[in-house]
CSV table of C-alpha atoms in Angstrom, one decimal:
chain,number,residue,atom,x,y,z
A,756,ARG,CA,9.1,13.3,-11.0
A,757,LYS,CA,7.4,10.9,-8.7
A,758,GLU,CA,6.2,7.6,-10.3
A,759,VAL,CA,2.6,8.1,-9.0
A,760,GLU,CA,1.2,11.5,-8.1
A,761,GLN,CA,-2.1,12.4,-6.6
A,762,ASP,CA,-4.1,15.5,-6.0
A,763,PRO,CA,-2.9,17.2,-2.9
A,764,GLY,CA,-5.6,17.2,-0.2
A,765,PRO,CA,-7.4,17.6,1.9
A,766,PHE,CA,-10.8,17.6,0.2
A,767,ASN,CA,-13.5,18.9,2.5
A,768,VAL,CA,-17.0,18.4,1.1
A,769,PRO,CA,-20.5,18.4,2.4
A,770,GLU,CA,-22.6,15.2,2.6
A,771,GLY,CA,-24.2,14.5,-0.7
A,772,ALA,CA,-21.5,16.2,-2.8
A,773,THR,CA,-19.7,14.6,-5.7
A,774,VAL,CA,-16.0,14.5,-5.5
A,775,ALA,CA,-13.3,13.5,-8.0
A,776,PHE,CA,-9.7,12.5,-7.4
A,777,ASN,CA,-7.0,12.2,-10.1
A,778,CYS,CA,-3.8,10.3,-10.1
A,779,THR,CA,-1.1,10.4,-12.7
A,780,TYR,CA,1.6,7.8,-13.3
A,781,SER,CA,4.9,8.4,-15.1
A,782,ASN,CA,5.7,4.9,-16.5
A,783,SER,CA,3.9,4.0,-19.6
A,784,ALA,CA,4.7,0.3,-18.8
A,785,SER,CA,2.2,0.4,-15.9
A,786,GLN,CA,-0.2,-2.4,-16.4
A,787,SER,CA,-2.6,-2.6,-13.5
A,788,PHE,CA,-4.3,0.2,-11.5
A,789,PHE,CA,-6.0,0.3,-8.2
A,790,TRP,CA,-7.7,2.6,-5.7
A,791,TYR,CA,-7.2,1.7,-2.1
A,792,ARG,CA,-9.0,3.3,0.9
A,793,GLN,CA,-7.1,3.8,4.1
A,794,ASP,CA,-8.8,4.9,7.4
A,795,CYS,CA,-6.8,6.6,10.1
A,796,ARG,CA,-4.2,4.3,11.7
A,797,LYS,CA,-5.6,1.3,9.6
A,798,GLU,CA,-4.3,-0.7,6.8
A,799,PRO,CA,-5.1,0.1,3.1
A,800,LYS,CA,-8.1,-1.8,1.8
A,801,LEU,CA,-8.8,-2.3,-1.9
A,802,LEU,CA,-11.7,-0.1,-3.1
A,803,MET,CA,-11.6,-0.8,-6.8
A,804,SER,CA,-9.4,-2.2,-9.5
A,805,VAL,CA,-9.4,0.1,-12.5
A,806,TYR,CA,-10.0,-1.4,-16.0
A,807,SER,CA,-9.5,0.1,-19.4
A,808,SER,CA,-13.2,0.4,-20.0
A,809,GLY,CA,-13.8,2.1,-16.7
A,810,ASN,CA,-15.8,0.5,-14.0
A,811,GLU,CA,-18.5,1.4,-11.5
A,812,ASP,CA,-19.4,0.1,-8.1
A,813,GLY,CA,-22.4,1.7,-6.6
A,814,ARG,CA,-21.5,5.4,-5.9
A,815,PHE,CA,-17.9,4.9,-7.0
A,816,THR,CA,-16.6,5.2,-10.6
A,817,ALA,CA,-13.1,4.6,-11.7
A,818,GLN,CA,-11.7,5.6,-15.1
A,819,LEU,CA,-8.4,5.0,-16.8
A,820,ASN,CA,-6.8,7.2,-19.5
A,821,ARG,CA,-3.8,5.4,-20.8
A,822,ALA,CA,-3.0,8.1,-23.4
A,823,SER,CA,-2.7,10.8,-20.7
A,824,GLN,CA,-1.5,8.3,-18.1
A,825,TYR,CA,-4.0,9.1,-15.4
A,826,ILE,CA,-6.7,7.4,-13.4
A,827,SER,CA,-9.6,9.0,-11.7
A,828,LEU,CA,-12.0,8.1,-8.9
A,829,LEU,CA,-15.4,9.7,-8.7
A,830,ILE,CA,-17.6,9.5,-5.6
A,831,ARG,CA,-21.2,10.5,-5.9
A,832,ASP,CA,-23.5,11.3,-3.0
A,833,SER,CA,-20.7,11.4,-0.5
A,834,LYS,CA,-21.4,9.9,3.0
A,835,LEU,CA,-19.8,10.7,6.3
A,836,SER,CA,-18.4,7.2,6.2
A,837,ASP,CA,-16.5,8.0,3.0
A,838,SER,CA,-14.0,10.1,5.0
A,839,ALA,CA,-10.7,8.5,4.6
A,840,THR,CA,-7.4,8.7,2.6
A,841,TYR,CA,-7.6,7.4,-0.9
A,842,LEU,CA,-4.5,5.9,-2.3
A,843,CYS,CA,-3.8,5.3,-6.0
A,844,ALA,CA,-1.6,2.3,-6.8
A,845,VAL,CA,-0.1,0.9,-10.0
A,846,ASN,CA,2.1,-2.0,-10.9
A,847,MET,CA,4.3,-2.7,-14.0
A,848,TYR,CA,4.1,-5.7,-16.3
A,849,ASP,CA,7.0,-7.6,-14.7
A,850,GLN,CA,6.7,-6.5,-11.1
A,851,GLY,CA,4.6,-7.9,-8.4
A,852,ASN,CA,4.8,-4.9,-6.1
A,853,LEU,CA,2.5,-1.9,-6.0
A,854,ILE,CA,3.7,1.7,-6.4
A,855,PHE,CA,1.5,4.0,-4.4
A,856,GLY,CA,0.8,7.7,-4.5
A,857,LYS,CA,0.9,9.8,-1.3
A,858,GLY,CA,-2.9,9.6,-1.0
A,859,THR,CA,-5.6,12.2,-0.9
A,860,LYS,CA,-7.5,12.8,2.3
A,861,LEU,CA,-11.2,13.3,2.1
A,862,SER,CA,-13.4,14.7,4.8
A,863,VAL,CA,-17.1,14.6,4.4
A,864,LYS,CA,-18.9,17.0,6.7
A,865,PRO,CA,-22.6,17.0,7.8
B,1251,GLY,CA,-11.6,-16.3,7.3
B,1252,ALA,CA,-8.5,-14.9,8.9
B,1253,GLY,CA,-6.8,-12.0,7.2
B,1254,VAL,CA,-3.1,-11.1,7.3
B,1255,SER,CA,-1.8,-10.8,10.8
B,1256,GLN,CA,1.3,-8.9,12.0
B,1257,THR,CA,3.1,-8.9,15.3
B,1258,PRO,CA,3.8,-6.9,17.3
B,1259,SER,CA,1.3,-4.2,16.6
B,1260,ASN,CA,3.7,-1.7,18.2
B,1261,LYS,CA,7.4,-1.8,18.8
B,1262,VAL,CA,9.5,0.8,20.6
B,1263,THR,CA,13.2,0.4,20.5
B,1264,GLU,CA,16.4,2.3,21.0
B,1265,LYS,CA,18.7,3.4,18.2
B,1266,GLY,CA,21.2,0.7,17.4
B,1267,LYS,CA,19.0,-2.2,18.5
B,1268,TYR,CA,17.9,-5.2,16.4
B,1269,VAL,CA,14.2,-5.8,15.7
B,1270,GLU,CA,12.1,-8.5,14.1
B,1271,LEU,CA,8.7,-8.0,12.7
B,1272,ARG,CA,6.5,-10.9,11.8
B,1273,CYS,CA,3.8,-11.4,9.2
B,1274,ASP,CA,1.4,-14.3,8.9
B,1275,PRO,CA,-0.3,-14.2,5.5
B,1276,ILE,CA,-3.7,-15.4,4.5
B,1277,SER,CA,-3.6,-19.2,4.4
B,1278,GLY,CA,-2.7,-20.5,0.9
B,1279,HIS,CA,-1.4,-17.2,-0.4
B,1280,THR,CA,1.9,-17.8,-2.1
B,1281,ALA,CA,2.9,-14.2,-2.7
B,1282,LEU,CA,3.9,-12.0,0.3
B,1283,TYR,CA,5.0,-8.3,0.2
B,1284,TRP,CA,6.5,-6.0,2.7
B,1285,TYR,CA,5.9,-2.2,2.5
B,1286,ARG,CA,6.9,0.7,4.8
B,1287,GLN,CA,4.6,3.7,5.3
B,1288,SER,CA,5.9,7.0,6.8
B,1289,LEU,CA,3.5,9.7,8.0
B,1290,GLY,CA,1.8,11.4,5.2
B,1291,GLN,CA,3.1,9.1,2.6
B,1292,GLY,CA,1.8,6.1,0.7
B,1293,PRO,CA,3.2,2.6,1.3
B,1294,GLU,CA,6.7,2.1,-0.1
B,1295,PHE,CA,7.7,-1.3,-1.4
B,1296,LEU,CA,10.5,-3.2,0.4
B,1297,ILE,CA,10.5,-6.8,-0.7
B,1298,TYR,CA,8.4,-9.5,-2.3
B,1299,PHE,CA,8.4,-13.2,-1.9
B,1300,GLN,CA,7.1,-15.9,-4.2
B,1301,GLY,CA,7.0,-19.0,-2.0
B,1302,THR,CA,10.2,-19.2,0.0
B,1303,GLY,CA,12.3,-17.1,-2.3
B,1304,ALA,CA,12.7,-13.3,-2.5
B,1305,ALA,CA,11.5,-12.5,-6.0
B,1306,ASP,CA,12.4,-8.8,-5.7
B,1307,ASP,CA,14.3,-7.1,-2.9
B,1308,SER,CA,15.0,-3.9,-4.7
B,1309,GLY,CA,13.1,-1.8,-2.2
B,1310,LEU,CA,15.2,-2.6,0.8
B,1311,PRO,CA,16.9,0.7,1.7
B,1312,ASN,CA,20.2,-0.8,2.8
B,1313,ASP,CA,21.9,-3.9,4.1
B,1314,ARG,CA,20.5,-3.4,7.6
B,1315,PHE,CA,17.2,-4.7,6.3
B,1316,PHE,CA,16.7,-8.4,5.6
B,1317,ALA,CA,13.6,-10.6,5.3
B,1318,VAL,CA,13.0,-14.3,5.3
B,1319,ARG,CA,10.2,-16.7,4.5
B,1320,PRO,CA,11.7,-20.1,5.2
B,1321,GLU,CA,8.6,-22.3,4.8
B,1322,GLY,CA,6.7,-20.2,2.3
B,1323,SER,CA,4.2,-18.9,4.8
B,1324,VAL,CA,5.2,-16.7,7.8
B,1325,SER,CA,7.8,-14.0,7.0
B,1326,THR,CA,10.0,-12.1,9.3
B,1327,LEU,CA,11.5,-8.6,8.5
B,1328,LYS,CA,14.7,-8.0,10.3
B,1329,ILE,CA,16.3,-4.6,10.9
B,1330,GLN,CA,19.7,-4.4,12.4
B,1331,ARG,CA,21.3,-1.3,14.1
B,1332,THR,CA,18.0,0.6,13.9
B,1333,GLU,CA,18.1,4.3,13.2
B,1334,ARG,CA,15.5,7.0,14.0
B,1335,GLY,CA,14.7,7.2,10.3
B,1336,ASP,CA,13.5,3.6,10.4
B,1337,SER,CA,10.4,4.7,12.4
B,1338,ALA,CA,7.4,4.0,10.3
B,1339,VAL,CA,4.5,1.6,9.9
B,1340,TYR,CA,5.7,-1.7,8.4
B,1341,LEU,CA,2.9,-3.3,6.4
B,1342,CYS,CA,2.7,-6.8,5.1
B,1343,ALA,CA,0.4,-7.9,2.3
B,1344,SER,CA,-0.3,-11.2,0.6
B,1345,SER,CA,-2.0,-12.3,-2.6
B,1346,LEU,CA,-3.2,-15.8,-3.7
B,1347,ILE,CA,-0.7,-16.0,-6.5
B,1348,PRO,CA,1.8,-13.5,-7.8
B,1349,GLY,CA,0.5,-11.4,-10.6
B,1350,ILE,CA,-0.3,-7.9,-11.6
B,1351,GLN,CA,-4.0,-8.3,-11.5
B,1352,GLU,CA,-4.0,-10.0,-8.1
B,1353,THR,CA,-5.5,-8.2,-5.1
B,1354,GLN,CA,-3.1,-7.6,-2.3
B,1355,TYR,CA,-4.6,-7.9,1.1
B,1356,PHE,CA,-2.8,-5.9,3.8
B,1357,GLY,CA,-2.3,-6.6,7.4
B,1358,PRO,CA,-2.8,-4.0,10.2
B,1359,GLY,CA,0.9,-3.2,10.3
B,1360,THR,CA,3.6,-2.9,12.9
B,1361,ARG,CA,4.2,0.7,14.2
B,1362,LEU,CA,8.0,0.9,14.8
B,1363,LEU,CA,9.3,3.8,16.8
B,1364,VAL,CA,13.1,4.1,17.2
B,1365,LEU,CA,14.1,6.5,20.0
């Protein structure tokens, strides 16, 4: 089983739609959780850190469920500019490196 | 301010050749990471530096891969006897300090193609 798994894509949604991505992690020692956004042929950029209490940034909401070992990202009122690949990343207590999922591609259509 | 920079942006080489990839982290960042990303995959960890020393090199796939950071700033990833399977985007990231809550900022990557 992969350490970090994400919903297979692509997700094709119309503008204005709400879309949710899930990510599961296998190691219960995972301590920190992140969502990165990656545009085609560009580097990953941090979208949100994910905290135990959940957190929101404008149209984006991230949730963490430690008991079930998954994190989620909700995007409301999708914009064309949200089209990208969304990468889930975790790291463990004693490790500096991030472990990434494969990413989920989102295409928002007019 | 300047972000993480990587050179070259693209590198084409022949199987069996030696390549060096350079990463210049954000000024003042003590932690530096190398990742490799193949098509359709997420970035895969290679090696992580705290200052000048490699804190974790468990992701290096074999002994053809080596990285240095002699002065605690710029890092070079070195690949000997390149193979076609080494073709990927090599990403460098840095963070202000090591730590699981610290944001890692990525550079634009070096696209390596081994023919």
